[in-house]
Amino acid sequence: MLLIGLRVLDLTDQKAAFCSKLLADMGAFVIKVESPGGDASRNAGPFMGNELHPEKSLSLFYNNTGKKGITLNIEHKEGKKIFLALVKKNDVIVESFSPGYLDKLGLGFESLKRINPKIILASVTGFGQTGPKKDYKSCDLVASAFGGQMSVTGSLKPLKHYGEQSYLTASLFAATGILLALRKQRMTRKGEHLDISIQEAVASTLEHVMVRYFYENIIQKRQGSLHWNNLFHIFQCRDGFIQITLFDKWETFVEWMDSEGMAADLVNEKYLDETYRRSRLDHIIKIIKTWTKTHTVKELFKLGQLMQFPWARVDSPKKIVKSPQLKARGFFKDVCPAKNNTIKKCPGPPYQFDSKPNQYVARAPLTGEDNLNLYGKELGFSKEKLEELYSMGII
Amino acid sequence: MKNILSGIRVLDFTRVLSGPYATRVLADFGAEVIKVQSKKIEGTGPDAGGYFDTWNRNKRSITLNMSHSEAKKIALSLVAICDVVIENFSPRVMSNWGMDFPKLKKVRPDIIMLSMSGMGQKGPWKDHVAFGPTVQSLGGLTYLSSFEKDAPLGPGYALADHISGLYGTFAVLAALENRDRTGQGSYIDLSQYEVVAGMIGPALMDVLANGKEAIPQGNQADYEMAAPHGCYQCLGDDRWCVIGVFNETEWHALIKVMGDPGWAYEKRFSTLIARKTHFKPLDEKLNLWTLKHDAQKLVELLQEAGIQAGVVQNAKDLANDPHLLDQNYFIQTQHPLLGKTISDRSPIRFMQNSSTDPYSDVDLKSSPLLGEANKYVYMDLLGLTETEYKSYIQKGIIA
């Protein structure tokens, strides 16, 4: 485990829960700090057994694997004290409150620094800590719109990516930033406040979009399943959908269709010229459409890949959990420990170190699951003290 | 000026976007990234392209013709003076060159190597040809990012390349932490297919735990209870806004901004669950209202009323976004052929500005010209004599 020894306090909701999951996957010791009663994102679906229950949220589970869980009311005077005692013992804090919230509680970066001068605070918010839109309310939908993603995805109507991709992207930037801040801290011996804007995270991951605006003055529009550079398009087969390339290795492709008597006029020499092909895009799509309908997805994917075409099945979740490739690499991990837990399998991280996949994924904590253990071990609280804190609504 | 990653040297064999994005993040924060190119492969084109320039800023470029039998020896001697090697070829390429991890370790025992192929280094599909759209389709993002189940659309651009790149950077930085602590190097086998599958994690868990399959939701909320939650047309050509309402307080605030229309009080819209059930007529009613308004002004009003709302910004809107401009999000560099160019600043921002902030004096450099750093790398760093250097050029190795 590469990050063994790194200690992280996680105060985030779903906006940045993935950030400390990334760190936990690498071996960091992450304590998820929820307000008493549990994080609101425990109400996010889908749910185990389709039962709306705070301990059965699968998205919470996925975003919080490998973490420990305690509850603490940081708005309460006593809770604040306990929080600061924890700050002393940890290296990193990740939070996703509105800008200024922690300051108002007296828990802003300056206050934290007095307690632990080397603390790294990573703040993930919709629009960052400063600037005219800093107080705008945000969610994945708002970030996807303001960040530019929706202007280029979809057909007539703009389309947000599935899931909460803006949160995942911002979390990746934050986790990367935290590792950079750790290196910086060792040089300066000072703490750091990282300011991650989810809008910027989206705007920074638009591939060609800003590049072509700044260099060629092109404002990209939406064009359905047709990839921006007109290279990829999705076609219907007998039993599903395949994504294929329109211009890649043109002669081979046309030969293939022609061998089945379905290349129509595409055999014409004029099509050897790429500029001509691009001008006849709609026509080419029409011909390919007729051809793919005579095949199964499996046939085209298998043969296409054999011929080195970067083609792909358009797979749904059910297909993906059966993928022979993911199976061979052990991507779906056993969840451990199994106690109190009926979730058995979970997607693991997308990398392996030294060709050794992680054996299992440690499950997400139940609300306050580690209160007894952690408050006892870390801060020396007795059972009686914990009961008192519990009755006061602090934990 | 000392940057955070000053002293870290990266040998960069990557191409297109996923790998170059990973090494750009490292270069942005001060790593010395040496991009290995070849005249044979690149031709003369890449020097002048915006795409290349944007994703390869701050890097150095050398030419090395890896298909030449003597190139391997030079490449390995470069590995010996680097901390990290990154590549995004198909699995067989590096081993065909005799540059797989065990070989690199022999010349540099604590080397960190990141391979970021489409499918990963092992498994029955390891040799599959994959670009961003390929892994997006295989990994489920394309299927689920659609309005309807029977008309898959997908992102339309290679988001997966960025996400894979970020995972790569993150893993390399973690491996550096580990090296500093233990003295050990690491080999990282990243699969871009798995990166995308991980992006739809909760949907995969729904299948694993419940045998239930998520279906495309358009712009409706996937994981949370929200209604309305969608994209609505506004005044003007291709102008749109988004509105997300997560509770009754926000719903009543929205009714007020709309000017108390009668339809909003219909029973089918009276609770969150009722609105979610009747999202289609709800979206239609809302759309009739938004159509009469300017997106920008409407979103300002909605935000003032405490409602999650946003303008669907296109490239031009982003370039002129007052908030992004206020945050100096766009930065200028000077390219010898392209002139003044603009690209995005990293979203990783350090608020404790000091001399270690790579942006404190806007020292960003444009992308390198092909082979620009040949002399520096081969003679100053590797210590080749002028005669040796010239003979390698003559033999078509440094080419």
mmCIF file of N, CA, C and O in Angstrom, chain A residues 145-183:
data_model
loop_
_atom_site.group_PDB
_atom_site.id
_atom_site.type_symbol
_atom_site.label_atom_id
_atom_site.label_comp_id
_atom_site.label_asym_id
_atom_site.label_seq_id
_atom_site.Cartn_x
_atom_site.Cartn_y
_atom_site.Cartn_z
ATOM 1 N N ALA A 145 -23.368 22.077 -16.626
ATOM 2 C CA ALA A 145 -23.816 23.162 -17.505
ATOM 3 C C ALA A 145 -22.790 24.288 -17.536
ATOM 4 O O ALA A 145 -22.252 24.633 -18.592
ATOM 5 N N PHE A 146 -22.472 24.847 -16.378
ATOM 6 C CA PHE A 146 -21.532 25.972 -16.309
ATOM 7 C C PHE A 146 -20.118 25.568 -16.743
ATOM 8 O O PHE A 146 -19.343 26.400 -17.183
ATOM 9 N N GLY A 147 -19.776 24.294 -16.587
ATOM 10 C CA GLY A 147 -18.442 23.833 -16.968
ATOM 11 C C GLY A 147 -18.300 23.548 -18.458
ATOM 12 O O GLY A 147 -17.212 23.247 -18.931
ATOM 13 N N GLY A 148 -19.402 23.615 -19.204
ATOM 14 C CA GLY A 148 -19.324 23.471 -20.663
ATOM 15 C C GLY A 148 -19.628 22.080 -21.193
ATOM 16 O O GLY A 148 -19.812 21.896 -22.397
ATOM 17 N N GLN A 149 -19.686 21.083 -20.328
ATOM 18 C CA GLN A 149 -19.877 19.709 -20.801
ATOM 19 C C GLN A 149 -21.170 19.528 -21.585
ATOM 20 O O GLN A 149 -21.190 18.901 -22.648
ATOM 21 N N MET A 150 -22.259 20.100 -21.065
ATOM 22 C CA MET A 150 -23.565 19.837 -21.673
ATOM 23 C C MET A 150 -23.733 20.481 -23.049
ATOM 24 O O MET A 150 -24.585 20.065 -23.826
ATOM 25 N N SER A 151 -22.906 21.489 -23.337
ATOM 26 C CA SER A 151 -23.051 22.152 -24.639
ATOM 27 C C SER A 151 -22.585 21.263 -25.785
ATOM 28 O O SER A 151 -22.951 21.494 -26.932
ATOM 29 N N VAL A 152 -21.783 20.248 -25.479
ATOM 30 C CA VAL A 152 -21.243 19.409 -26.558
ATOM 31 C C VAL A 152 -21.728 17.964 -26.512
ATOM 32 O O VAL A 152 -21.384 17.156 -27.367
ATOM 33 N N THR A 153 -22.519 17.617 -25.491
ATOM 34 C CA THR A 153 -23.052 16.253 -25.403
ATOM 35 C C THR A 153 -24.561 16.299 -25.603
ATOM 36 O O THR A 153 -25.220 17.203 -25.084
ATOM 37 N N GLY A 154 -25.084 15.312 -26.345
ATOM 38 C CA GLY A 154 -26.525 15.287 -26.582
ATOM 39 C C GLY A 154 -26.836 15.436 -28.053
ATOM 40 O O GLY A 154 -25.947 15.337 -28.901
ATOM 41 N N SER A 155 -28.098 15.633 -28.342
ATOM 42 C CA SER A 155 -28.464 15.818 -29.745
ATOM 43 C C SER A 155 -29.010 17.225 -29.886
ATOM 44 O O SER A 155 -28.266 18.183 -29.756
ATOM 45 N N LEU A 156 -30.309 17.336 -30.165
ATOM 46 C CA LEU A 156 -30.890 18.677 -30.220
ATOM 47 C C LEU A 156 -30.768 19.324 -28.847
ATOM 48 O O LEU A 156 -30.378 20.482 -28.706
ATOM 49 N N LYS A 157 -31.062 18.532 -27.841
ATOM 50 C CA LYS A 157 -31.033 19.019 -26.461
ATOM 51 C C LYS A 157 -29.700 18.659 -25.805
ATOM 52 O O LYS A 157 -29.176 17.573 -26.023
ATOM 53 N N PRO A 158 -29.176 19.584 -24.975
ATOM 54 C CA PRO A 158 -27.949 19.258 -24.238
ATOM 55 C C PRO A 158 -28.183 18.101 -23.267
ATOM 56 O O PRO A 158 -29.293 17.937 -22.755
ATOM 57 N N LEU A 159 -27.137 17.338 -23.013
ATOM 58 C CA LEU A 159 -27.257 16.144 -22.170
ATOM 59 C C LEU A 159 -26.133 16.093 -21.144
ATOM 60 O O LEU A 159 -24.957 16.233 -21.490
ATOM 61 N N LYS A 160 -26.514 15.880 -19.900
ATOM 62 C CA LYS A 160 -25.525 15.692 -18.841
ATOM 63 C C LYS A 160 -25.026 14.247 -18.876
ATOM 64 O O LYS A 160 -25.798 13.341 -19.172
ATOM 65 N N HIS A 161 -23.741 14.048 -18.586
ATOM 66 C CA HIS A 161 -23.240 12.684 -18.489
ATOM 67 C C HIS A 161 -23.961 11.935 -17.383
ATOM 68 O O HIS A 161 -24.381 12.514 -16.388
ATOM 69 N N TYR A 162 -24.031 10.623 -17.527
ATOM 70 C CA TYR A 162 -24.633 9.782 -16.494
ATOM 71 C C TYR A 162 -23.845 9.896 -15.180
ATOM 72 O O TYR A 162 -22.624 10.039 -15.185
ATOM 73 N N GLY A 163 -24.557 9.785 -14.082
ATOM 74 C CA GLY A 163 -23.906 9.718 -12.773
ATOM 75 C C GLY A 163 -23.509 11.090 -12.273
ATOM 76 O O GLY A 163 -24.189 12.083 -12.533
ATOM 77 N N GLU A 164 -22.410 11.133 -11.561
ATOM 78 C CA GLU A 164 -21.948 12.404 -10.993
ATOM 79 C C GLU A 164 -20.506 12.630 -11.416
ATOM 80 O O GLU A 164 -19.585 12.698 -10.600
ATOM 81 N N GLN A 165 -20.324 12.710 -12.740
ATOM 82 C CA GLN A 165 -18.959 12.767 -13.291
ATOM 83 C C GLN A 165 -18.213 14.023 -12.862
ATOM 84 O O GLN A 165 -17.001 14.016 -12.720
ATOM 85 N N SER A 166 -18.917 15.140 -12.659
ATOM 86 C CA SER A 166 -18.212 16.361 -12.259
ATOM 87 C C SER A 166 -17.603 16.186 -10.863
ATOM 88 O O SER A 166 -16.511 16.681 -10.589
ATOM 89 N N TYR A 167 -18.291 15.449 -9.994
ATOM 90 C CA TYR A 167 -17.763 15.207 -8.641
ATOM 91 C C TYR A 167 -16.542 14.293 -8.701
ATOM 92 O O TYR A 167 -15.567 14.489 -7.988
ATOM 93 N N LEU A 168 -16.652 13.273 -9.540
ATOM 94 C CA LEU A 168 -15.553 12.334 -9.668
ATOM 95 C C LEU A 168 -14.303 13.041 -10.209
ATOM 96 O O LEU A 168 -13.188 12.848 -9.709
ATOM 97 N N THR A 169 -14.505 13.890 -11.212
ATOM 98 C CA THR A 169 -13.379 14.613 -11.803
ATOM 99 C C THR A 169 -12.740 15.551 -10.777
ATOM 100 O O THR A 169 -11.516 15.575 -10.621
ATOM 101 N N ALA A 170 -13.585 16.309 -10.081
ATOM 102 C CA ALA A 170 -13.056 17.238 -9.072
ATOM 103 C C ALA A 170 -12.326 16.472 -7.975
ATOM 104 O O ALA A 170 -11.281 16.923 -7.477
ATOM 105 N N SER A 171 -12.843 15.299 -7.620
ATOM 106 C CA SER A 171 -12.207 14.486 -6.581
ATOM 107 C C SER A 171 -10.827 14.006 -7.021
ATOM 108 O O SER A 171 -9.889 13.948 -6.227
ATOM 109 N N LEU A 172 -10.702 13.666 -8.305
ATOM 110 C CA LEU A 172 -9.400 13.245 -8.824
ATOM 111 C C LEU A 172 -8.394 14.398 -8.790
ATOM 112 O O LEU A 172 -7.225 14.207 -8.422
ATOM 113 N N PHE A 173 -8.857 15.595 -9.174
ATOM 114 C CA PHE A 173 -7.960 16.758 -9.090
ATOM 115 C C PHE A 173 -7.567 17.009 -7.630
ATOM 116 O O PHE A 173 -6.407 17.306 -7.324
ATOM 117 N N ALA A 174 -8.547 16.876 -6.721
ATOM 118 C CA ALA A 174 -8.271 17.148 -5.305
ATOM 119 C C ALA A 174 -7.269 16.142 -4.742
ATOM 120 O O ALA A 174 -6.323 16.520 -4.049
ATOM 121 N N ALA A 175 -7.464 14.852 -5.057
ATOM 122 C CA ALA A 175 -6.562 13.824 -4.534
ATOM 123 C C ALA A 175 -5.148 14.020 -5.083
ATOM 124 O O ALA A 175 -4.152 13.881 -4.357
ATOM 125 N N THR A 176 -5.053 14.368 -6.367
ATOM 126 C CA THR A 176 -3.751 14.658 -6.969
ATOM 127 C C THR A 176 -3.134 15.879 -6.289
ATOM 128 O O THR A 176 -1.942 15.894 -5.957
ATOM 129 N N GLY A 177 -3.957 16.900 -6.064
ATOM 130 C CA GLY A 177 -3.497 18.119 -5.391
ATOM 131 C C GLY A 177 -2.984 17.834 -3.985
ATOM 132 O O GLY A 177 -1.988 18.418 -3.549
ATOM 133 N N ILE A 178 -3.649 16.938 -3.289
ATOM 134 C CA ILE A 178 -3.235 16.597 -1.922
ATOM 135 C C ILE A 178 -1.833 15.974 -1.933
ATOM 136 O O ILE A 178 -0.981 16.320 -1.110
ATOM 137 N N LEU A 179 -1.576 15.091 -2.889
ATOM 138 C CA LEU A 179 -0.235 14.479 -2.951
ATOM 139 C C LEU A 179 0.818 15.512 -3.336
ATOM 140 O O LEU A 179 1.959 15.457 -2.848
ATOM 141 N N LEU A 180 0.435 16.466 -4.189
ATOM 142 C CA LEU A 180 1.372 17.554 -4.512
ATOM 143 C C LEU A 180 1.619 18.414 -3.271
ATOM 144 O O LEU A 180 2.748 18.806 -2.979
ATOM 145 N N ALA A 181 0.539 18.705 -2.552
ATOM 146 C CA ALA A 181 0.657 19.546 -1.354
ATOM 147 C C ALA A 181 1.535 18.878 -0.294
ATOM 148 O O ALA A 181 2.263 19.559 0.433
ATOM 149 N N LEU A 182 1.469 17.550 -0.219
ATOM 150 C CA LEU A 182 2.319 16.842 0.740
ATOM 151 C C LEU A 182 3.794 17.053 0.425
ATOM 152 O O LEU A 182 4.618 17.269 1.311
ATOM 153 N N ARG A 183 4.122 16.988 -0.860
ATOM 154 C CA ARG A 183 5.530 17.222 -1.261
ATOM 155 C C ARG A 183 5.934 18.651 -0.952
ATOM 156 O O ARG A 183 7.032 18.919 -0.484
#
